[in-house]
Tab-separated table of C-alpha atoms and ligand atoms in Angstrom:
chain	number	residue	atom	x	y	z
Q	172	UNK	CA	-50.532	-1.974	1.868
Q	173	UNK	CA	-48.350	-4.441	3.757
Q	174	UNK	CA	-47.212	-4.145	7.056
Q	175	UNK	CA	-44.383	-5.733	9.099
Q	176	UNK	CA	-45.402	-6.395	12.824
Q	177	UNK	CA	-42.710	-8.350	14.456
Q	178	UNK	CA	-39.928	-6.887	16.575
Q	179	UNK	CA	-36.438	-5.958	16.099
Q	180	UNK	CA	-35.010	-7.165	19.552
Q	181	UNK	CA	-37.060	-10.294	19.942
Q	182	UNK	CA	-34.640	-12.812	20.323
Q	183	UNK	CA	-35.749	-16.570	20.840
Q	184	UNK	CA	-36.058	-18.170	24.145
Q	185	UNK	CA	-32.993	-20.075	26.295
Q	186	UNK	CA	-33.119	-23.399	24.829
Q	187	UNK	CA	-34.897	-25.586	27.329
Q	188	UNK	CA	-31.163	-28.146	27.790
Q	189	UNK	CA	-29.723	-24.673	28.765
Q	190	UNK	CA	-32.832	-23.834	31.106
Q	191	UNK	CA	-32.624	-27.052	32.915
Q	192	UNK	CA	-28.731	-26.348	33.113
Q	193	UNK	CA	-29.605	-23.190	34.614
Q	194	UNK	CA	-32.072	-24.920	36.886
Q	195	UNK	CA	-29.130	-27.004	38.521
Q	196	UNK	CA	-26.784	-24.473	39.346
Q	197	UNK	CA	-29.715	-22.590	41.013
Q	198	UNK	CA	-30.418	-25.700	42.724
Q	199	UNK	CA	-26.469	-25.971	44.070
Q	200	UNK	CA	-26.371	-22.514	45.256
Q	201	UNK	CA	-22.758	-22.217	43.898
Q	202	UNK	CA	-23.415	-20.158	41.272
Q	203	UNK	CA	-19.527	-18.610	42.111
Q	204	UNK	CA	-17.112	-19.722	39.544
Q	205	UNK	CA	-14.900	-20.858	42.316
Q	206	UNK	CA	-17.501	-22.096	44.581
Q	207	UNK	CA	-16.896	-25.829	43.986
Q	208	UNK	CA	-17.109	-28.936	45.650
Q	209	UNK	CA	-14.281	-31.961	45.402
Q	210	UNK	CA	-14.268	-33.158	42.357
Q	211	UNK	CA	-16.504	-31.299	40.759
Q	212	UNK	CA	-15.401	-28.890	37.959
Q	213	UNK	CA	-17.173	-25.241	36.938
Q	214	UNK	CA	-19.551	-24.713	34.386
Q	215	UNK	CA	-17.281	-21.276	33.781
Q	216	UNK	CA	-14.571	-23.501	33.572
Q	217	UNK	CA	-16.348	-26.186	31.180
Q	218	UNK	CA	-17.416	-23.018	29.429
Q	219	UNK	CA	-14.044	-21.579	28.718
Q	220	UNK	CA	-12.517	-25.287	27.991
Q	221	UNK	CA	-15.341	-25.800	25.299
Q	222	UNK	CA	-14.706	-22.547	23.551
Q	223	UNK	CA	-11.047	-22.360	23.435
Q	224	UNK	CA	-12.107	-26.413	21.669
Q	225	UNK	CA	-14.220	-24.817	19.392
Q	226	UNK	CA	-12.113	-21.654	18.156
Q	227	UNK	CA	-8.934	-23.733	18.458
Q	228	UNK	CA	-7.131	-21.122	20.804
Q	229	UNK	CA	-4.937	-22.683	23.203
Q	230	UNK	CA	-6.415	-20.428	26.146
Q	231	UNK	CA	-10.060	-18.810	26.898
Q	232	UNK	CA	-11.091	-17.074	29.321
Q	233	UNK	CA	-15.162	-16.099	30.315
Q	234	UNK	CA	-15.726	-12.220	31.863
Q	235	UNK	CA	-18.515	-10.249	32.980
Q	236	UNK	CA	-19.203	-8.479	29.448
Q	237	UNK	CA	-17.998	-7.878	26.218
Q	238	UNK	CA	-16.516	-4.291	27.024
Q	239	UNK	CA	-15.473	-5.923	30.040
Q	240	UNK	CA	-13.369	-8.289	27.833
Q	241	UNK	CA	-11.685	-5.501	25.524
Q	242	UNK	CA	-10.723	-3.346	28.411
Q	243	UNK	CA	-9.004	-6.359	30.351
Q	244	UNK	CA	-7.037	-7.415	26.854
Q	245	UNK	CA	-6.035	-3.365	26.745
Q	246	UNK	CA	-4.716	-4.082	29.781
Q	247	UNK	CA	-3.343	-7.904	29.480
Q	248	UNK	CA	-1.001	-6.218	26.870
Q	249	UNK	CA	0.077	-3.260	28.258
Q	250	UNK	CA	-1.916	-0.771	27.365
Q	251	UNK	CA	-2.169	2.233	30.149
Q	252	UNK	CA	-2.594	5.889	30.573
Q	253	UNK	CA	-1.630	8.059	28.326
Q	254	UNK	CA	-0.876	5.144	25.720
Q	255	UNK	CA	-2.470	5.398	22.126
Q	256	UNK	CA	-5.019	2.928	20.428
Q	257	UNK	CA	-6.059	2.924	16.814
Q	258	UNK	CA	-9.712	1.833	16.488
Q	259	UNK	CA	-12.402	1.826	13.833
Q	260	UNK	CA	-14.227	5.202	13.520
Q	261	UNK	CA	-17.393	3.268	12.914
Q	262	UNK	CA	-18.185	1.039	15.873
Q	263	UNK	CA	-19.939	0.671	18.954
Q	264	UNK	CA	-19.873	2.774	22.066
Q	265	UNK	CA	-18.288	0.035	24.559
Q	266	UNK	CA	-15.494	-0.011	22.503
Q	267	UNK	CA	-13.784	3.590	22.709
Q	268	UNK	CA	-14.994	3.324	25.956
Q	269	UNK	CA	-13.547	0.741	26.956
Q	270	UNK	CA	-10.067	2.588	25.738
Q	271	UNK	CA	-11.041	5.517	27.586
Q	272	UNK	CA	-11.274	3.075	30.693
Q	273	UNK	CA	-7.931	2.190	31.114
Q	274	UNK	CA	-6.835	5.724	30.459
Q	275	UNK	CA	-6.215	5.309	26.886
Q	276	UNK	CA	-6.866	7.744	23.945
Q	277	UNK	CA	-8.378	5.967	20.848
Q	278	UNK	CA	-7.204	7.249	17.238
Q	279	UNK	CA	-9.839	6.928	14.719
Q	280	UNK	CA	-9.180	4.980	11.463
Q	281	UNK	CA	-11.805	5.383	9.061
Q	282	UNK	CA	-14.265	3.467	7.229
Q	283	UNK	CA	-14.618	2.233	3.704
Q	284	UNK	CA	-18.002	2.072	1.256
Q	285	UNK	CA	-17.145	-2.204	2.147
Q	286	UNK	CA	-17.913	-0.823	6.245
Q	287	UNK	CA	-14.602	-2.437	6.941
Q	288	UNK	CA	-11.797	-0.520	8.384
Q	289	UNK	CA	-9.645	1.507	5.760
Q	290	UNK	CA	-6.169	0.168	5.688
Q	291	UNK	CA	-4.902	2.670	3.619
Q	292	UNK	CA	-5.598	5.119	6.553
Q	293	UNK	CA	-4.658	2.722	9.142
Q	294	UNK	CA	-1.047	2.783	7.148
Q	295	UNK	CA	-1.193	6.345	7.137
Q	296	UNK	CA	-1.741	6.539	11.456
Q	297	UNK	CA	0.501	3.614	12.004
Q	298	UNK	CA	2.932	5.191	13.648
Q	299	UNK	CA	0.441	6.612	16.160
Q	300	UNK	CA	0.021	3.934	18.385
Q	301	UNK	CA	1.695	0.294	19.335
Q	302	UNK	CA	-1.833	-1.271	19.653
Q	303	UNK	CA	-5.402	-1.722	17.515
Q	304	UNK	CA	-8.246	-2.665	18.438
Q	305	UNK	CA	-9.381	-3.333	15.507
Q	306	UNK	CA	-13.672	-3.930	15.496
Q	307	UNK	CA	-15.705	-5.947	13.120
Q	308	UNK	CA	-18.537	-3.942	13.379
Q	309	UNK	CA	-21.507	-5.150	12.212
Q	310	UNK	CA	-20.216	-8.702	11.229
Q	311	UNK	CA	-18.424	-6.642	8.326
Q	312	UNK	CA	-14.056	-8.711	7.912
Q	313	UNK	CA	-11.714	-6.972	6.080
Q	314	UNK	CA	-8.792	-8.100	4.141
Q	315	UNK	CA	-7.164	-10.306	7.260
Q	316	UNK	CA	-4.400	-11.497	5.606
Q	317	UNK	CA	-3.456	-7.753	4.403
Q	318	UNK	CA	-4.377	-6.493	8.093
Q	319	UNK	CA	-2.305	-8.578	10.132
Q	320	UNK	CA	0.909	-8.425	7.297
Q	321	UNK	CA	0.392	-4.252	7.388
Q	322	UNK	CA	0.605	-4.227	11.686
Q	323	UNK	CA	3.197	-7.261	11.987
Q	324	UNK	CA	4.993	-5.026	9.686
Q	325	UNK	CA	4.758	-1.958	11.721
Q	326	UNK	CA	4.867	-3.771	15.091
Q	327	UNK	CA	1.346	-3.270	16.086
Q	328	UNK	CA	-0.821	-5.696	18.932
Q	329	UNK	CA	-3.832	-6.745	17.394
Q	330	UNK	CA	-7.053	-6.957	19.946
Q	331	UNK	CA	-9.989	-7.797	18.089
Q	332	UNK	CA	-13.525	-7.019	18.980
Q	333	UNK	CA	-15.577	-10.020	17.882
Q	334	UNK	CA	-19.162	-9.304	19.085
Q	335	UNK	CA	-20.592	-9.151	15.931
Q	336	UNK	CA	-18.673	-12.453	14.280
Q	337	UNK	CA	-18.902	-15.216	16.750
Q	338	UNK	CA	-18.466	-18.196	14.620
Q	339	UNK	CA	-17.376	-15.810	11.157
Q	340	UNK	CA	-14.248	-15.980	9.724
Q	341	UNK	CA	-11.910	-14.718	6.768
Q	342	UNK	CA	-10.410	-17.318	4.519
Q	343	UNK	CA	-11.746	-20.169	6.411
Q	344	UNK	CA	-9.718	-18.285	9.578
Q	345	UNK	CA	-12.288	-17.854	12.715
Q	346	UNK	CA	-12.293	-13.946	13.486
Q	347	UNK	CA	-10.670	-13.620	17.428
Q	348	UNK	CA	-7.717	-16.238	16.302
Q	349	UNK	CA	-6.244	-13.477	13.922
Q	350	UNK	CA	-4.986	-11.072	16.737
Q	351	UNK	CA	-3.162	-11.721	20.462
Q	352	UNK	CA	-6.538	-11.475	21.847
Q	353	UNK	CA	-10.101	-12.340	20.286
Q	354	UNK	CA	-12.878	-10.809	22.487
Q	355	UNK	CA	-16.706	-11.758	22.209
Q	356	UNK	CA	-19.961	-10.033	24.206
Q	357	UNK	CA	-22.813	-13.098	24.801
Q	358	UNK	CA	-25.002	-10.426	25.161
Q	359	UNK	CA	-28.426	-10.670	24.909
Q	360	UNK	CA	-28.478	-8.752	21.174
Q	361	UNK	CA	-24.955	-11.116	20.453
Q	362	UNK	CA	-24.801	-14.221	18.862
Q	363	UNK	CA	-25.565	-16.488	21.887
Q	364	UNK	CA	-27.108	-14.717	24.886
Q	365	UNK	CA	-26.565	-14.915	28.326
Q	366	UNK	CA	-27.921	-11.621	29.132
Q	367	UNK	CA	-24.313	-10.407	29.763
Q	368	UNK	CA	-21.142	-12.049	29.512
Q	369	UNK	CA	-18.139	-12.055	27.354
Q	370	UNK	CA	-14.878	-14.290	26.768
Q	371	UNK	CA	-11.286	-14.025	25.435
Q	372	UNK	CA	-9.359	-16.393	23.977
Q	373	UNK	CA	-5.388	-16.504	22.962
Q	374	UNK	CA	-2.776	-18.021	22.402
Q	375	UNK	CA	-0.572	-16.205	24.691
Q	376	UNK	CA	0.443	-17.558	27.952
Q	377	UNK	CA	1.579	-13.621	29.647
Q	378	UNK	CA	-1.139	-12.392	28.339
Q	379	UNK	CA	-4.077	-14.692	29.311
Q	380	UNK	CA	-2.241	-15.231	32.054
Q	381	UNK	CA	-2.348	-11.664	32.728
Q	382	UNK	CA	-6.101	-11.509	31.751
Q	383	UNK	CA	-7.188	-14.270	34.106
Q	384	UNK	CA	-5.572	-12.629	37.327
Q	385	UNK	CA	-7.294	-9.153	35.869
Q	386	UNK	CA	-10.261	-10.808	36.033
Q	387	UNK	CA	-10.617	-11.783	39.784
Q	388	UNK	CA	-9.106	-15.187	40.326
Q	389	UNK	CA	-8.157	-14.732	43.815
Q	390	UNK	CA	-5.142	-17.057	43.062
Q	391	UNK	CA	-7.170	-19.849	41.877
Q	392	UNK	CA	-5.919	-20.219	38.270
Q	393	UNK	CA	-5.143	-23.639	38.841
Q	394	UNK	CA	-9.101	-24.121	38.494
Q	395	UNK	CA	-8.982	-22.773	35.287
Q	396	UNK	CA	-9.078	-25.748	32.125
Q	397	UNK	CA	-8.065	-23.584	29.336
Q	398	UNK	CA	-5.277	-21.403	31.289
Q	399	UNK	CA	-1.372	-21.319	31.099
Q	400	UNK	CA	0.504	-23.644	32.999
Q	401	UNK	CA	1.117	-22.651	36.294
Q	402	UNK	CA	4.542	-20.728	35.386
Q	403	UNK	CA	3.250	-18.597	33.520
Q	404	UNK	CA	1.737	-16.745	36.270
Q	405	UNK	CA	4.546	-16.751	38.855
Q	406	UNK	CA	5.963	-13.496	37.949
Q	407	UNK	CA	2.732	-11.831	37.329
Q	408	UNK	CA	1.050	-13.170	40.563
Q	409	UNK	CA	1.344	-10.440	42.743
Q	410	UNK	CA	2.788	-7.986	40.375
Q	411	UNK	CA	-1.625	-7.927	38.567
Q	412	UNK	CA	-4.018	-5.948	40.178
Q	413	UNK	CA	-7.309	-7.390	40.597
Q	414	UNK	CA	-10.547	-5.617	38.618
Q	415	UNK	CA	-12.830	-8.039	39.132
Q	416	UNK	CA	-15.311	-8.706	36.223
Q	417	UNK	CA	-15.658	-12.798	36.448
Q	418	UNK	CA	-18.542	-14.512	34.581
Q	419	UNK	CA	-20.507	-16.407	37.076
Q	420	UNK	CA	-21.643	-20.316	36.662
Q	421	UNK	CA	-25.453	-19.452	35.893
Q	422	UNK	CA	-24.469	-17.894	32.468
Q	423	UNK	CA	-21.645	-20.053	31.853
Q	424	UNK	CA	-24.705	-22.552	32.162
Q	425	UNK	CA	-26.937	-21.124	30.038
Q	426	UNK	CA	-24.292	-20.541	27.038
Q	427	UNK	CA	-22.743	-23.939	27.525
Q	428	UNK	CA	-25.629	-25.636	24.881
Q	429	UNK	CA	-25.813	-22.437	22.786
Q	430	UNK	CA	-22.263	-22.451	21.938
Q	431	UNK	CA	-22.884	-25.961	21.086
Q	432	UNK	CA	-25.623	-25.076	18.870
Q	433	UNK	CA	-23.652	-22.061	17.042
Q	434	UNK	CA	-22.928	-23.203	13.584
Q	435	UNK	CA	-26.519	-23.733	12.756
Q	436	UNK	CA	-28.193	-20.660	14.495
Q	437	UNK	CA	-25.440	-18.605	11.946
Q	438	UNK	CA	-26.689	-20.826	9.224
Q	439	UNK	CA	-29.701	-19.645	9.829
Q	440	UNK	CA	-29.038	-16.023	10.478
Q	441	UNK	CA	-27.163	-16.042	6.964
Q	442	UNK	CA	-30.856	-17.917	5.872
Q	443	UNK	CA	-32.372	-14.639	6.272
Q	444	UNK	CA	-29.775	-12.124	4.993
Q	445	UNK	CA	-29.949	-14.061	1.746
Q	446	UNK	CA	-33.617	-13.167	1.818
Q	447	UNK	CA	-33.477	-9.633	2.467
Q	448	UNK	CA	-30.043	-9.054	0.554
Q	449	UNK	CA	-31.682	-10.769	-2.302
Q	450	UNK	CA	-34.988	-8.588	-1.854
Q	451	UNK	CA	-33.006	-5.094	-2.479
Q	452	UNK	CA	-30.835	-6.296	-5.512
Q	453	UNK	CA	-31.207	-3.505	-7.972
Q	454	UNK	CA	-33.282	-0.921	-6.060
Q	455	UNK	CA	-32.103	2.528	-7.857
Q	456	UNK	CA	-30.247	5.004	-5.021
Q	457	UNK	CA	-29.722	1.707	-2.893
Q	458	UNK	CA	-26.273	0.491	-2.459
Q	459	UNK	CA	-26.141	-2.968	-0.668
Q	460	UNK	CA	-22.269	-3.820	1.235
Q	461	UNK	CA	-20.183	-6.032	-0.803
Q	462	UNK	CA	-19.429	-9.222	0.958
Q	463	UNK	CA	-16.077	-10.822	-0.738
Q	464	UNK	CA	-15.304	-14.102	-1.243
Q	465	UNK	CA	-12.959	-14.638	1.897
Q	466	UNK	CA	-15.463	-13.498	4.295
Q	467	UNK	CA	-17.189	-16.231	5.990
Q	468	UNK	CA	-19.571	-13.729	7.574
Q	469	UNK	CA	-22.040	-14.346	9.950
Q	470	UNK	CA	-25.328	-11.327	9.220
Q	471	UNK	CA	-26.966	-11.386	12.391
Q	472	UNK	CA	-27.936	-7.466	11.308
Q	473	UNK	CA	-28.477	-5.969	7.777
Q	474	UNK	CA	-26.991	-2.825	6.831
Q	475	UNK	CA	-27.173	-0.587	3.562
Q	476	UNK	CA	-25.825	2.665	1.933
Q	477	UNK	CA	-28.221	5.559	0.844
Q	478	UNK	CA	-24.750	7.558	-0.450
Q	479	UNK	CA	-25.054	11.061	-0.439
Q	480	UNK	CA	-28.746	11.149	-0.131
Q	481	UNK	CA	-30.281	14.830	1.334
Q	482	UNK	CA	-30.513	14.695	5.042
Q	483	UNK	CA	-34.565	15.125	4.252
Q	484	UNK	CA	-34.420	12.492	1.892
Q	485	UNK	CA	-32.802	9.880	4.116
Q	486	UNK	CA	-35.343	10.766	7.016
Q	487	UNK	CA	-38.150	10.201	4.963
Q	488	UNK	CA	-37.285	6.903	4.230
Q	489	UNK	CA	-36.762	5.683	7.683
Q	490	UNK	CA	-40.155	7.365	8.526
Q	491	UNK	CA	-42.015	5.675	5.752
Q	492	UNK	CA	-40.432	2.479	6.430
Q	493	UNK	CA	-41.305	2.990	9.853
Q	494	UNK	CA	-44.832	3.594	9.706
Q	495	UNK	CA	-44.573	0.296	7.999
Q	496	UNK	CA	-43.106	-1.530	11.014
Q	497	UNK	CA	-39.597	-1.093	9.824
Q	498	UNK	CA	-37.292	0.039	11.705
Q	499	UNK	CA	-33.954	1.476	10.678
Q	500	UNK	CA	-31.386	2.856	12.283
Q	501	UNK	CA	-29.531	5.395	10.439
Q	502	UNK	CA	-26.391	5.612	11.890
Q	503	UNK	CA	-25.661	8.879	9.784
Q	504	UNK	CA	-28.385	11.025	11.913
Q	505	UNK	CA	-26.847	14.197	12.742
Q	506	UNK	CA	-27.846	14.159	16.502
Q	507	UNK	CA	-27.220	10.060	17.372
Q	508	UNK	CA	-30.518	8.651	18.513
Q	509	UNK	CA	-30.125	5.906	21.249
Q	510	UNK	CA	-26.498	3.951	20.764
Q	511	UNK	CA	-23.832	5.966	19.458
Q	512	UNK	CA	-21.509	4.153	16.492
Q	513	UNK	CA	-19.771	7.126	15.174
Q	514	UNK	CA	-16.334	8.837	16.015
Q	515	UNK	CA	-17.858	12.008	16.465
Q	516	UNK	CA	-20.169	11.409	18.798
Q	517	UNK	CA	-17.990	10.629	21.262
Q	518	UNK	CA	-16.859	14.005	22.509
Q	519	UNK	CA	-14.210	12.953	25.330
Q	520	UNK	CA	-12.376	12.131	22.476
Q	521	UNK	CA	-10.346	14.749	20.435
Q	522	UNK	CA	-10.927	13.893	16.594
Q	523	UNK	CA	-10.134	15.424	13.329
Q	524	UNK	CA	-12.859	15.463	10.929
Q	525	UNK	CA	-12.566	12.566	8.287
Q	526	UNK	CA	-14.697	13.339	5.509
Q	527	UNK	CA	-14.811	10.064	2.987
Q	528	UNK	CA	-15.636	8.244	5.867
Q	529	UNK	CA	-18.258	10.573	7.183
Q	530	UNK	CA	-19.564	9.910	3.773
Q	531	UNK	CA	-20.467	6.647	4.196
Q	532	UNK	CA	-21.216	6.513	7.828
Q	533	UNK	CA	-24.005	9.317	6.735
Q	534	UNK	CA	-25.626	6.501	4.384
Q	535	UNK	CA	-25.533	3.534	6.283
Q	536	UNK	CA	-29.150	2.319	7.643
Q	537	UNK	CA	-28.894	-0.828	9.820
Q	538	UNK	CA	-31.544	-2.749	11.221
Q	539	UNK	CA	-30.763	-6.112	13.054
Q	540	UNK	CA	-32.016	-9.492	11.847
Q	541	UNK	CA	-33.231	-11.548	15.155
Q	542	UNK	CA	-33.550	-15.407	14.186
Q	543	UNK	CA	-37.247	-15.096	15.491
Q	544	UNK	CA	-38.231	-13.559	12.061
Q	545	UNK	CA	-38.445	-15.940	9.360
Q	546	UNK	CA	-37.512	-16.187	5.925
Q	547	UNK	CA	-40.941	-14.677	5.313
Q	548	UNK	CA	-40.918	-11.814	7.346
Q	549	UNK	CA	-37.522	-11.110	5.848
Q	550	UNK	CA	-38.903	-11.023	2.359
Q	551	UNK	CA	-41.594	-8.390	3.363
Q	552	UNK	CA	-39.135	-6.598	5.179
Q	553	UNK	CA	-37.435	-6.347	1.809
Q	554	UNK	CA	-40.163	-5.313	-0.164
Q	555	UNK	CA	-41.455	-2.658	2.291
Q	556	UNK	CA	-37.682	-1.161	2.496
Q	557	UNK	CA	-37.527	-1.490	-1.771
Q	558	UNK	CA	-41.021	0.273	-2.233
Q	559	UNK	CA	-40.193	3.177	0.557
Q	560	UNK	CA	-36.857	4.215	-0.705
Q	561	UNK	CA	-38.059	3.333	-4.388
Q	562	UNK	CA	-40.807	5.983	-3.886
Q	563	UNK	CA	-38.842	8.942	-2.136
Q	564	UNK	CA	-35.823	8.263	-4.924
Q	565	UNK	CA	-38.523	8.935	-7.498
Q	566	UNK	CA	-39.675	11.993	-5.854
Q	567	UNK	CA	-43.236	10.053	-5.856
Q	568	UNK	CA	-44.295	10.847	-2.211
Q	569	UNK	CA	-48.106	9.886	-3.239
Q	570	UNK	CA	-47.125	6.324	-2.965
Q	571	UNK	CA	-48.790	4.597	-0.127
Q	572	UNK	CA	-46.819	5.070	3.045
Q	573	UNK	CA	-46.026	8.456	2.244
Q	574	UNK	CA	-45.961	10.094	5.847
Q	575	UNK	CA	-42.774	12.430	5.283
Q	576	UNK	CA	-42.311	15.425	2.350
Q	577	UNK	CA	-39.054	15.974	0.396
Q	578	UNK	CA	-39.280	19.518	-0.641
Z	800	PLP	C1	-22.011	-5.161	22.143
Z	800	PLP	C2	-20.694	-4.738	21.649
Z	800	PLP	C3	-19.554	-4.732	22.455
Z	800	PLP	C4	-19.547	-4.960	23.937
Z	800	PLP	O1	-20.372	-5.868	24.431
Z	800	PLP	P1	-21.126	-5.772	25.859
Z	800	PLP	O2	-21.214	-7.213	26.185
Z	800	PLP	O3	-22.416	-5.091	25.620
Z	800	PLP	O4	-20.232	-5.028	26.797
Z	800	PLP	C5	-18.348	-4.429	21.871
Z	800	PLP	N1	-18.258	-4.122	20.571
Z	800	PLP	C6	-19.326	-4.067	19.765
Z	800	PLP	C7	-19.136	-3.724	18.339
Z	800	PLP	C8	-20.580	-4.363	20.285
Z	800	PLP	O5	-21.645	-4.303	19.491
């Protein structure tokens, strides 16, 4: 019986141009993004200048973390206490939080069999709330085009939460330059990793103006290389509290070359979803996410529905797969294990229940899809998953790996 032995958060080293970029700021001691001497100019600031380049937004600005990020654009366009903000009912923990952080309620819209946001629900709740955060969980773009016409039509502020679509787009349209704000994570289990980190970009001078002096600038803007002019901050200068959550030179270092390198690690990453997405194509009981035409996605995970599968049905599955060396995460478990995804599990939040989208978020199985497995391990990975859920779907639990009983 095969076996799959490799693991689900191995990502590959730093490249060694980025280690020996790291090297030298470690060497100058200024690892402070405004710790310069004359004449010489910030890796956070080269950072921020290179990405806004390579997204095309006029202004960018580097942060401490991804949540980090989305709670200072909540704030960069007005969002406070009290104030209501639609988000996706299937996401990640950081990002409700990072609602609840400035005070903020989220309202859940729900999820479609597609694992995109609903807009026929987000119609229905658009009254609710002035702002959406709107999350591409899991690399997964809805309709753009129909997104942004629905909340320009209803006068909604679009913050998107890009830490699963660096470098993805919609109808040849990078995710992050759809909204006022774009926000990515470079965290380690992101698309380029700097251990922590994040960055906005915009093409609003208030607002990233706003955002910068959030961030800690200490009134040194004019350091910045992808920042407003300097009007754009004279009314806001003292007027912006500071909540300090800078990125620091060392990871602006490190992520300088990986940015650089971007288009062909997602090449690659969309290598192996071919494999595996290929690999479960007509697996009875297995439904595999639609990816339309206008997505330019990006599948640094895998995801698939077992819909309305019994509880004991799904759980053998992931234990058979498991004892295999595949892990899945099944988002639908009852009691969340490890990070949380679902709109019910976060209880400081008052939801109604929602019950086509707790349909699907009760089938989904994820798994992530590190660029240290190759195309090879992908294809086992693919037969292991077909053979597992083949077997319980058939009721034939005396096929090898059978460590789990549907009664
Ligand atoms: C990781 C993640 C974030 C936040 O990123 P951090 O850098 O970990 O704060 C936000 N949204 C989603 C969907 C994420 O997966």
């Amino acid at each position: 019986m095969e076996r799959f032995t490799g693991s689900f958060t191995q990502q590959e080293p730093i490249p060694e141009e980025a280690i020996a970029a790291a090297l030298r700021v470690l060497q100058s001691g200024r690892l402070h993004r405004y710790n310069t001497i004359p004449g010489e100019v910030a890796e956070a600031a080269l950072l921020e200048e290179e990405f806004a380049a390579q997204t095309g937004a006029s202004y960018c600005l580097a942060v401490a973390s991804g949540g980090y990020a989305l709670a200072c654009a909540l704030r960069a366009v007005g969002v406070g206490p009290g104030d209501r903000v639609l988000t996706n009912a299937f996401t990640l923990a950081p990002v409700p939080g990072a609602i609840a952080s400035v005070g903020a309620v989220p309202v859940f819209v729900g999820v479609t069999e597609g694992l995109v946001i609903d807009l026929e629900d987000l119609a229905a709740k658009a009254d609710q709330a002035r702002v959406l955060m709107l999350s591409h969980m899991r690399g997964h773009i809805c309709d753009m085009d129909a997104l942004m016409a629905l909340c320009a039509a209803r006068g909604i502020t679009v913050i998107e939460d890009c830490a699963h679509t660096m470098g993805a787009g919609w109808a040849g349209r990078l995710t992050g330059r759809w909204g006022t704000v774009g926000c990515f994570s470079t965290q380690t289990y992101k698309h380029a990793n700097s251990g922590e980190g994040g960055l906005l970009i915009s093409d609003d001078a208030e607002v990233m103006a706003r955002a910068i002096l959030l961030s800690g600038s200490y009134m040194l803007y004019d350091r910045h290389r992808a920042a407003p002019p300097p009007e754009a901050f004279a009314d806001l200068r003292l007027q912006t509290p500071n909540i300090s959550g800078r990125m620091d030179n060392l990871r602006a270092a490190i992520l300088r070359p990986q940015l650089r390198d971007l288009a062909r690690q997602c090449a690659r990453w969309n290598d192996r979803y071919r494999v595996l997405d290929a690999g479960l194509a007509g697996v009875p009981g297995l439904t595999r996410v639609a990816r339309p035409e206008a997505e330019g996605f990006v599948a640094s995970s895998y995801q698939f529905l077992l819909l309305d599968w019994q509880d004991d049905a799904i759980r053998a599955v992931i234990a058979r797969c498991a004892a295999r060396g595949v892990e899945l995460k099944w988002f639908g478990a009852p009691e969340p294990v490890a990070f949380t995804s679902r709109y019910d599990s976060w209880g400081y939040v008052p939801s109604e229940p929602m019950p086509a989208t707790d349909r699907v978020l009760y089938g989904i199985l994820d798994m992530r899809l590190p660029l240290t497995f190759s195309l090879e391990d992908c294809a086992l990975i693919a037969r292991i998953i077909r053979a597992e859920v083949s077997a319980v779907f058939q009721g034939d639990l005396s096929a090898p790996g059978g460590v789990a009983r549907v009664e």
